[in-house]
Amino acid sequence: MFVAVASLTTLGLILGLLLGVAARRLAVEGNPLIEEIQAILPGSQCGQCGFPGCAGAAQALVAGEAPVTLCPPGGRDVVAALALKLGIEVDLSGIKDSGPQIAEVKEELCIGCTRCFKVCPTDAILGASKHIHSVFREACTACGKCVEACPTEAIAMRPVPVTLQSWYWDKPEERLAA
Amino acid sequence: MKLFSRFKPQGGVHPDGRKDLSADRPIRVLPMPERLFVSLQQHVGAPASPVVVVGEKVLKGQLIAASQGNISAPVHAPTSGHVAAIGDYLAPHPSGLPAPTITIEPDGEDCWAALDVPIDPYALEPEEIAKRVAAAGIVGLGGAAFPSAVKLNISRKTNVQTLIINGGECEPYLTCDDRIMRERAAAIVSGIRLIQRAVGCTEALVGIEDNKPEAIAAMREAAKGTDVKVMPVPAMYPMGWDKQMTRALVGKEVPAGGRSSDIGVLVHNVATAYAVHEAVALGRPLISRLVTVSGEAVKIACNLEVPLGTPAQALFDYCGGYAGVPARLVMGGPMMGHEMPNPYIPVVKGTSGVLALTHKEIGQPVPSPCIRCSTCVRACPVGLLPLEMAAHIRVGDLNTSVDFGLKDCIACGSCSYVCPAHIPLVHYFNFAKGELAAKERAKLKQEGTKKLAEARNERMEKIARAREEASRQRAAKKAAQEAAKKAAADAAAAAAPQQEATA
Amino acid sequence: MTRIAHSPHAHAPVSVGKVMATVMAALVPATLYGFWLYGWPAIFLWTVTVTTAVAAEALTVRLQEKPVRPTLMDGSAILTAWLLALSLPPFAAWWVGVVGALFAVVIAKQVFGGLGQNVFNPAMAARVMLLISFPVDMTMWTTPMPLTGGHAPGLMEGLAITFGGAHWDAMASASLLGHVKTEFTRGVDLLHSLPGYFAAQDSAIGSRAGSLGETSAGLLLAGGLFLIARRIITWHGPVAMLLGVAVPALIAHAVAPAHFLGVLPEILSGGLILGAFFIITDPVTSPNTNEGMFLFGLLCGLLTWTIRTFGGYPEGVAFAVMLMNSLTPIIDRYVKPRIYGRTRKGTALPVGKEA
């Protein structure tokens, strides 16, 4: 009787100690999930989701306060990646994805006011005061901030143009005879 | 009947060759067409950049666009005449997108520019041969269109010992390599010797499919007295895949992700060897090539020597036009060639054939469900499981298809050819490869933009900090001045400046 | 012009329908011989089974709102029912064929998603279901009574046997494997039960009691060789399955001839030849690679021999095939072809090493 109680107590104490030590030694600083989620998001801090930047959006996602479909520039791929990471099932077919987009400056309307490149989160708009601006394609995340900032509606979003280098075959049509 | 041999999955298919249509037609030179549309993107790599202007007169063989960057090739005027236009024009690409093109209006003189002909080409330094090959704009004429000089330089630096000359020509219908071997064997052997010298390799093997006995005989005759060995290989598709040819001739496999030079082998096409001879021994840049015109919807199948930039229509016209309405026009062979949306697509360096096919020849009924018969598995020359890859791609699971070896697929089309359910297997694979590449690009772009955004944030913070600092300094200065004033005005209040300073 | 077509711009003159038709052609001799051996009841049973399967396929496909014609044209339902019919006792009643065909097409195939999606061979699934559900009807074997002979049931009598449940005087008989099993349970060993019951030439030509189309080993073998010659199937599966039965039979028979059948009766009896050449080679439910097929066939054979020898049922082909069908995905997972330039494990070949 005594032996059993004593041995079990000792065992419990030792295991508890181990757990306590492990909890201290192997403690994780912050929530790693938030960082992982942040890595999935575009990172342009455009704020279209309504949260203060991508870090805020990541926190909200982890806390379950925002849907995985919150990021318009990310498109379907980001939704899928977020859903996978958070273990959420989503119906991707309902998500609007107009394909990769890019900002384009209509040169005849641009007055060179520089407002757009002041708001651009990735410095993708080039140009100087009183000069026509242009968009550096590789840096544009299609966040749309410049469209809002432009006083002459000279900036619009349009699909990324297909080139000989970027073109590829469509998925074969689903078979007719199933 | 090798059951567990290590090299088991040889794969391959035996499509109906249809080479009889054109194999016995000697090479004829196509009369100069009215206009030549010389694409600046006739090779793998960066497009060439024009060095002529509209209206300028050019001579045959004159450089009209220079190579850009390490992997690129220059382009030369196929005949004398003047530059009619520089701009986008139809390109032989399945997207139907245009490519930068120089349009030349021939003057009918066909007048050569001054050519640099060496006294003894076989005495040239290896580097000099590679330089001349690069300057002549020679690319792999088997269809890959990879700049040849790049391969020569890599092979010289890695001490390649074996040169393999690919006379496989396994695509059905095509006979231009067969004809060039039969009719211009001596020039090919000369080209082989030049390549050997450029690379410094001792062994040269010419692999020719055993369904071309005349070509084998002609090449053997021409190779007499040299160390060039002609070796027949079994006829099957895709024997002309360079790695398959390597396996057949030297029994070695190129490691995945590696180059032929990793196993001491350099592979060039027979037509490339011919072009090397033309360029180095005669000083002529690559401005024309042999093209097979065939298919049942062509009146008379032909093998033609065609100036680069000739629209396919001119070739069909020369062959007597169409026999009936062709169901499909194809540039290249039927297994890997591309459908031409219209017959005005110009011939480029990689064009080995233009075909006008009938419905009967294409024969692609409606797809039906996969019965897992594994015919595709036995047909795959790489040893992949096409049925599994396609099944995963169909439901959008691209990553699993990569695990099954999607990236090792060479898109030879053997699986689609043999599939009894008519599933467009290779179409699925090309779609998936493109999709994955696009995802990869998007990911790189996202990483790039993320860095940009961070840099901007930092900069903005710095500016804000600097501004704050400046305003604080201003405030402090102001406070100090005021304090001094106050101190001067009222020396009795000693605590006041401190209060103000803290405020 | 509309969409640009993807290469290849040439296709082999093959189709699923043609593949199925070739397999059926290979079955014709053995089937006709079965018809001749067992007369009108066999013909009726075969017809009823095949008709039911086609009707069931058409109905289920229509219920799924898929086009009916292309599905029927591929011939897979006919082939499934054909194989099932060949494995039934020739004098079985019509409903045996109907229930079997319905089960094969609806439950074993369409419920799984139709052609190409089924896990189990539909014909064998149906046979197993029938054998377990109606053991008496499924083991009523008949002595062959050739159509041209005097004892054969006539047209009307055939109708009565198949559709009227009539019994035929001369029908009581037992298959070789059934006979051996029964004698064993009575304590009679092989040395006494076998003589006079097994003659290799009878089994080869099929003039013995058994299923409708399984008795003539010779004709089935010829059909199988025809399929190998036409490259519809490879030799790996069939040869391995025969080995899987023959090797243990050889060893066991040498050790204890009184308890174990020899190689010839094992191979020539029951549904082994049909199974080896026509059942396990069903592409849908068998592994992808030749190596996988060899392993699959070998295990099928071993299981068949084990079930025949130690199991409760005299015949084991159907059970063995069903069990192995469930292992097909595992075999496919581990037995893959080697990719060019890579080792079996999928890593790149080392540079500089002879491949």
Tab-separated table of C-alpha atoms in Angstrom, chain A residues 37-45 54 77-78 100-102 116-124 136-142 160 162-178, chain B residues 41 45 47 91 93-100 338 366-370 393-396 423-424 427-428 430-435 438-439 441-442 445-446 448-450 452-457 459-460:
chain	number	residue	atom	x	y	z
A	37	ILE	CA	0.769	33.135	-41.539
A	38	GLN	CA	2.527	36.417	-42.100
A	39	ALA	CA	4.943	34.683	-44.432
A	40	ILE	CA	2.030	33.529	-46.572
A	41	LEU	CA	0.492	37.002	-46.869
A	42	PRO	CA	1.782	39.308	-49.602
A	43	GLY	CA	3.515	41.577	-47.113
A	44	SER	CA	2.787	44.830	-48.890
A	45	GLN	CA	0.895	46.184	-45.834
A	54	CYS	CA	-0.078	42.048	-42.812
A	77	ASP	CA	-3.529	30.821	-53.911
A	78	VAL	CA	-3.181	32.730	-50.664
A	100	PRO	CA	-2.638	38.445	-61.305
A	101	GLN	CA	-3.164	42.165	-61.765
A	102	ILE	CA	-0.929	45.124	-62.130
A	116	CYS	CA	0.714	57.655	-56.166
A	117	PHE	CA	4.306	56.905	-55.444
A	118	LYS	CA	3.993	58.420	-52.041
A	119	VAL	CA	1.378	55.832	-51.117
A	120	CYS	CA	2.885	52.862	-52.936
A	121	PRO	CA	3.955	50.336	-50.286
A	122	THR	CA	6.566	48.688	-52.494
A	123	ASP	CA	8.044	51.709	-54.282
A	124	ALA	CA	6.775	50.256	-57.539
A	136	PHE	CA	7.709	48.872	-62.302
A	137	ARG	CA	5.949	45.573	-63.032
A	138	GLU	CA	8.114	43.313	-60.949
A	139	ALA	CA	7.434	45.308	-57.786
A	140	CYS	CA	3.700	45.965	-58.136
A	141	THR	CA	1.494	43.871	-55.854
A	142	ALA	CA	-1.779	45.258	-57.214
A	160	VAL	CA	-0.613	41.186	-66.063
A	162	VAL	CA	1.022	37.531	-71.090
A	163	THR	CA	4.401	37.318	-72.782
A	164	LEU	CA	6.168	34.595	-74.755
A	165	GLN	CA	8.088	33.845	-71.570
A	166	SER	CA	5.146	33.680	-69.180
A	167	TRP	CA	2.554	31.997	-71.403
A	168	TYR	CA	1.662	28.388	-70.761
A	169	TRP	CA	-0.933	25.842	-71.807
A	170	ASP	CA	-4.431	25.946	-70.349
A	171	LYS	CA	-5.664	22.958	-68.425
A	172	PRO	CA	-7.187	20.451	-70.840
A	173	GLU	CA	-10.948	20.717	-70.979
A	174	GLU	CA	-12.810	18.184	-68.896
A	175	ARG	CA	-13.633	15.191	-70.975
A	176	LEU	CA	-16.944	15.071	-72.758
A	177	ALA	CA	-17.646	11.406	-72.309
A	178	ALA	CA	-17.260	10.555	-68.653
B	41	GLN	CA	13.701	34.833	-80.998
B	45	GLY	CA	17.525	32.499	-74.357
B	47	PRO	CA	16.060	37.600	-78.069
B	91	ALA	CA	5.932	33.641	-84.271
B	93	HIS	CA	4.792	29.536	-80.694
B	94	PRO	CA	1.654	27.759	-79.467
B	95	SER	CA	0.534	30.908	-77.648
B	96	GLY	CA	0.024	32.713	-80.933
B	97	LEU	CA	1.825	35.683	-79.382
B	98	PRO	CA	4.010	37.737	-81.679
B	99	ALA	CA	7.793	38.007	-81.425
B	100	PRO	CA	10.143	40.820	-82.451
B	338	HIS	CA	3.086	22.914	-82.631
B	366	VAL	CA	-13.076	12.047	-77.682
B	367	PRO	CA	-11.288	11.209	-74.427
B	368	SER	CA	-12.808	8.508	-72.230
B	369	PRO	CA	-12.031	7.491	-68.638
B	370	CYS	CA	-8.619	6.068	-67.801
B	393	ILE	CA	-3.165	17.224	-62.115
B	394	ARG	CA	-6.773	16.780	-63.170
B	395	VAL	CA	-7.965	17.306	-59.612
B	396	GLY	CA	-5.535	20.174	-59.053
B	423	ILE	CA	-6.470	11.273	-72.615
B	424	PRO	CA	-4.382	14.369	-73.462
B	427	HIS	CA	-1.172	18.481	-72.373
B	428	TYR	CA	-1.872	17.994	-68.661
B	430	ASN	CA	2.663	21.013	-69.937
B	431	PHE	CA	-0.188	22.812	-68.206
B	432	ALA	CA	1.093	21.704	-64.809
B	433	LYS	CA	4.683	22.678	-65.600
B	434	GLY	CA	3.536	26.118	-66.707
B	435	GLU	CA	1.320	26.551	-63.677
B	438	ALA	CA	4.028	30.727	-62.766
B	439	LYS	CA	3.571	29.963	-59.062
B	441	ARG	CA	7.572	33.343	-60.346
B	442	ALA	CA	4.743	34.709	-58.209
B	445	LYS	CA	7.903	38.314	-56.842
B	446	GLN	CA	6.152	38.204	-53.491
B	448	GLY	CA	10.855	40.666	-53.680
B	449	THR	CA	7.936	42.968	-52.990
B	450	LYS	CA	7.950	42.013	-49.335
B	452	LEU	CA	10.675	46.348	-50.911
B	453	ALA	CA	7.801	46.998	-48.531
B	454	GLU	CA	10.024	46.391	-45.536
B	455	ALA	CA	12.690	48.675	-46.927
B	456	ARG	CA	10.109	51.358	-47.500
B	457	ASN	CA	8.716	50.996	-44.019
B	459	ARG	CA	12.848	54.361	-44.661
B	460	MET	CA	9.534	55.924	-43.668
